Amino acid sequence: MAKECFICSKKKVAGNQVSHSHIATRRTWGANLQKKSIEVDGKIQNEYICTKCLKTLKNSEK
């Protein structure tokens, strides 16, 4: 299973890395995922969450 955000489904994105001479080679950009324990349907589970969703969750707890 590939790593993706449990909340927003953010995952790897593919594209081209372009050099100074404009040679394009394929590469991937990974999402900034952190493994955190969260409550899902009354149970605590360890899931991968992107940092943007993690920040939103922390602000909603206040």
PDB file of C-alpha atoms in Angstrom:
ATOM      1  CA  MET A   1       0.000   0.000   0.000  1.00  0.00           C
ATOM      2  CA  ALA A   2       1.356   3.404  -0.950  1.00  0.00           C
ATOM      3  CA  LYS A   3       1.585   6.096   1.700  1.00  0.00           C
ATOM      4  CA  GLU A   4      -1.186   8.675   1.446  1.00  0.00           C
ATOM      5  CA  CYS A   5      -2.934  11.048   3.812  1.00  0.00           C
ATOM      6  CA  PHE A   6      -5.779   9.337   5.677  1.00  0.00           C
ATOM      7  CA  ILE A   7      -7.894  12.520   5.680  1.00  0.00           C
ATOM      8  CA  CYS A   8      -7.355  14.256   2.324  1.00  0.00           C
ATOM      9  CA  SER A   9      -5.806  11.397   0.249  1.00  0.00           C
ATOM     10  CA  LYS A  10      -2.725  13.462  -0.648  1.00  0.00           C
ATOM     11  CA  LYS A  11       0.047  11.262  -2.107  1.00  0.00           C
ATOM     12  CA  LYS A  12       3.040  11.302  -4.466  1.00  0.00           C
ATOM     13  CA  VAL A  13       2.927  13.540  -7.542  1.00  0.00           C
ATOM     14  CA  ALA A  14       5.019  12.917 -10.671  1.00  0.00           C
ATOM     15  CA  GLY A  15       6.511  15.475 -13.003  1.00  0.00           C
ATOM     16  CA  ASN A  16       9.665  16.575 -14.777  1.00  0.00           C
ATOM     17  CA  GLN A  17      12.892  17.843 -13.261  1.00  0.00           C
ATOM     18  CA  VAL A  18      14.242  20.354 -15.758  1.00  0.00           C
ATOM     19  CA  SER A  19      17.998  20.976 -15.844  1.00  0.00           C
ATOM     20  CA  HIS A  20      19.794  24.171 -16.864  1.00  0.00           C
ATOM     21  CA  SER A  21      20.186  22.750 -20.379  1.00  0.00           C
ATOM     22  CA  HIS A  22      16.439  22.062 -20.354  1.00  0.00           C
ATOM     23  CA  ILE A  23      16.757  18.258 -20.286  1.00  0.00           C
ATOM     24  CA  ALA A  24      13.616  16.866 -18.664  1.00  0.00           C
ATOM     25  CA  THR A  25      13.877  13.766 -16.486  1.00  0.00           C
ATOM     26  CA  ARG A  26      10.987  12.178 -14.581  1.00  0.00           C
ATOM     27  CA  ARG A  27      10.852  12.527 -10.794  1.00  0.00           C
ATOM     28  CA  THR A  28       8.339  12.362  -7.965  1.00  0.00           C
ATOM     29  CA  TRP A  29       7.436  14.707  -5.147  1.00  0.00           C
ATOM     30  CA  GLY A  30       6.233  13.074  -1.939  1.00  0.00           C
ATOM     31  CA  ALA A  31       3.707  14.565   0.453  1.00  0.00           C
ATOM     32  CA  ASN A  32       4.951  15.498   3.926  1.00  0.00           C
ATOM     33  CA  LEU A  33       3.281  12.648   5.833  1.00  0.00           C
ATOM     34  CA  GLN A  34       3.608  11.940   9.536  1.00  0.00           C
ATOM     35  CA  LYS A  35       2.403   8.815  11.314  1.00  0.00           C
ATOM     36  CA  LYS A  36       0.078   9.897  14.143  1.00  0.00           C
ATOM     37  CA  SER A  37      -2.457   8.161  16.347  1.00  0.00           C
ATOM     38  CA  ILE A  38      -5.944   9.566  15.761  1.00  0.00           C
ATOM     39  CA  GLU A  39      -9.434   8.583  16.839  1.00  0.00           C
ATOM     40  CA  VAL A  40     -11.501   6.974  14.045  1.00  0.00           C
ATOM     41  CA  ASP A  41     -15.025   5.734  14.829  1.00  0.00           C
ATOM     42  CA  GLY A  42     -14.264   5.668  18.551  1.00  0.00           C
ATOM     43  CA  LYS A  43     -11.054   3.660  18.108  1.00  0.00           C
ATOM     44  CA  ILE A  44      -7.478   4.960  18.200  1.00  0.00           C
ATOM     45  CA  GLN A  45      -5.525   4.082  15.049  1.00  0.00           C
ATOM     46  CA  ASN A  46      -2.047   4.929  13.781  1.00  0.00           C
ATOM     47  CA  GLU A  47      -2.485   6.593  10.381  1.00  0.00           C
ATOM     48  CA  TYR A  48      -0.427   8.712   7.993  1.00  0.00           C
ATOM     49  CA  ILE A  49      -1.557  12.357   8.017  1.00  0.00           C
ATOM     50  CA  CYS A  50      -0.145  15.227   5.962  1.00  0.00           C
ATOM     51  CA  THR A  51       1.158  18.190   7.922  1.00  0.00           C
ATOM     52  CA  LYS A  52      -1.578  20.498   6.612  1.00  0.00           C
ATOM     53  CA  CYS A  53      -4.308  18.202   7.984  1.00  0.00           C
ATOM     54  CA  LEU A  54      -2.353  17.759  11.214  1.00  0.00           C
ATOM     55  CA  LYS A  55      -2.239  21.538  11.682  1.00  0.00           C
ATOM     56  CA  THR A  56      -5.998  21.761  11.017  1.00  0.00           C
ATOM     57  CA  LEU A  57      -6.685  19.006  13.575  1.00  0.00           C
ATOM     58  CA  LYS A  58      -4.598  20.774  16.225  1.00  0.00           C
ATOM     59  CA  ASN A  59      -6.450  24.067  15.639  1.00  0.00           C
ATOM     60  CA  SER A  60      -9.852  22.353  15.896  1.00  0.00           C
ATOM     61  CA  GLU A  61      -8.965  20.830  19.289  1.00  0.00           C
ATOM     62  CA  LYS A  62      -8.568  24.250  20.917  1.00  0.00           C
TER      63      LYS A  62
END
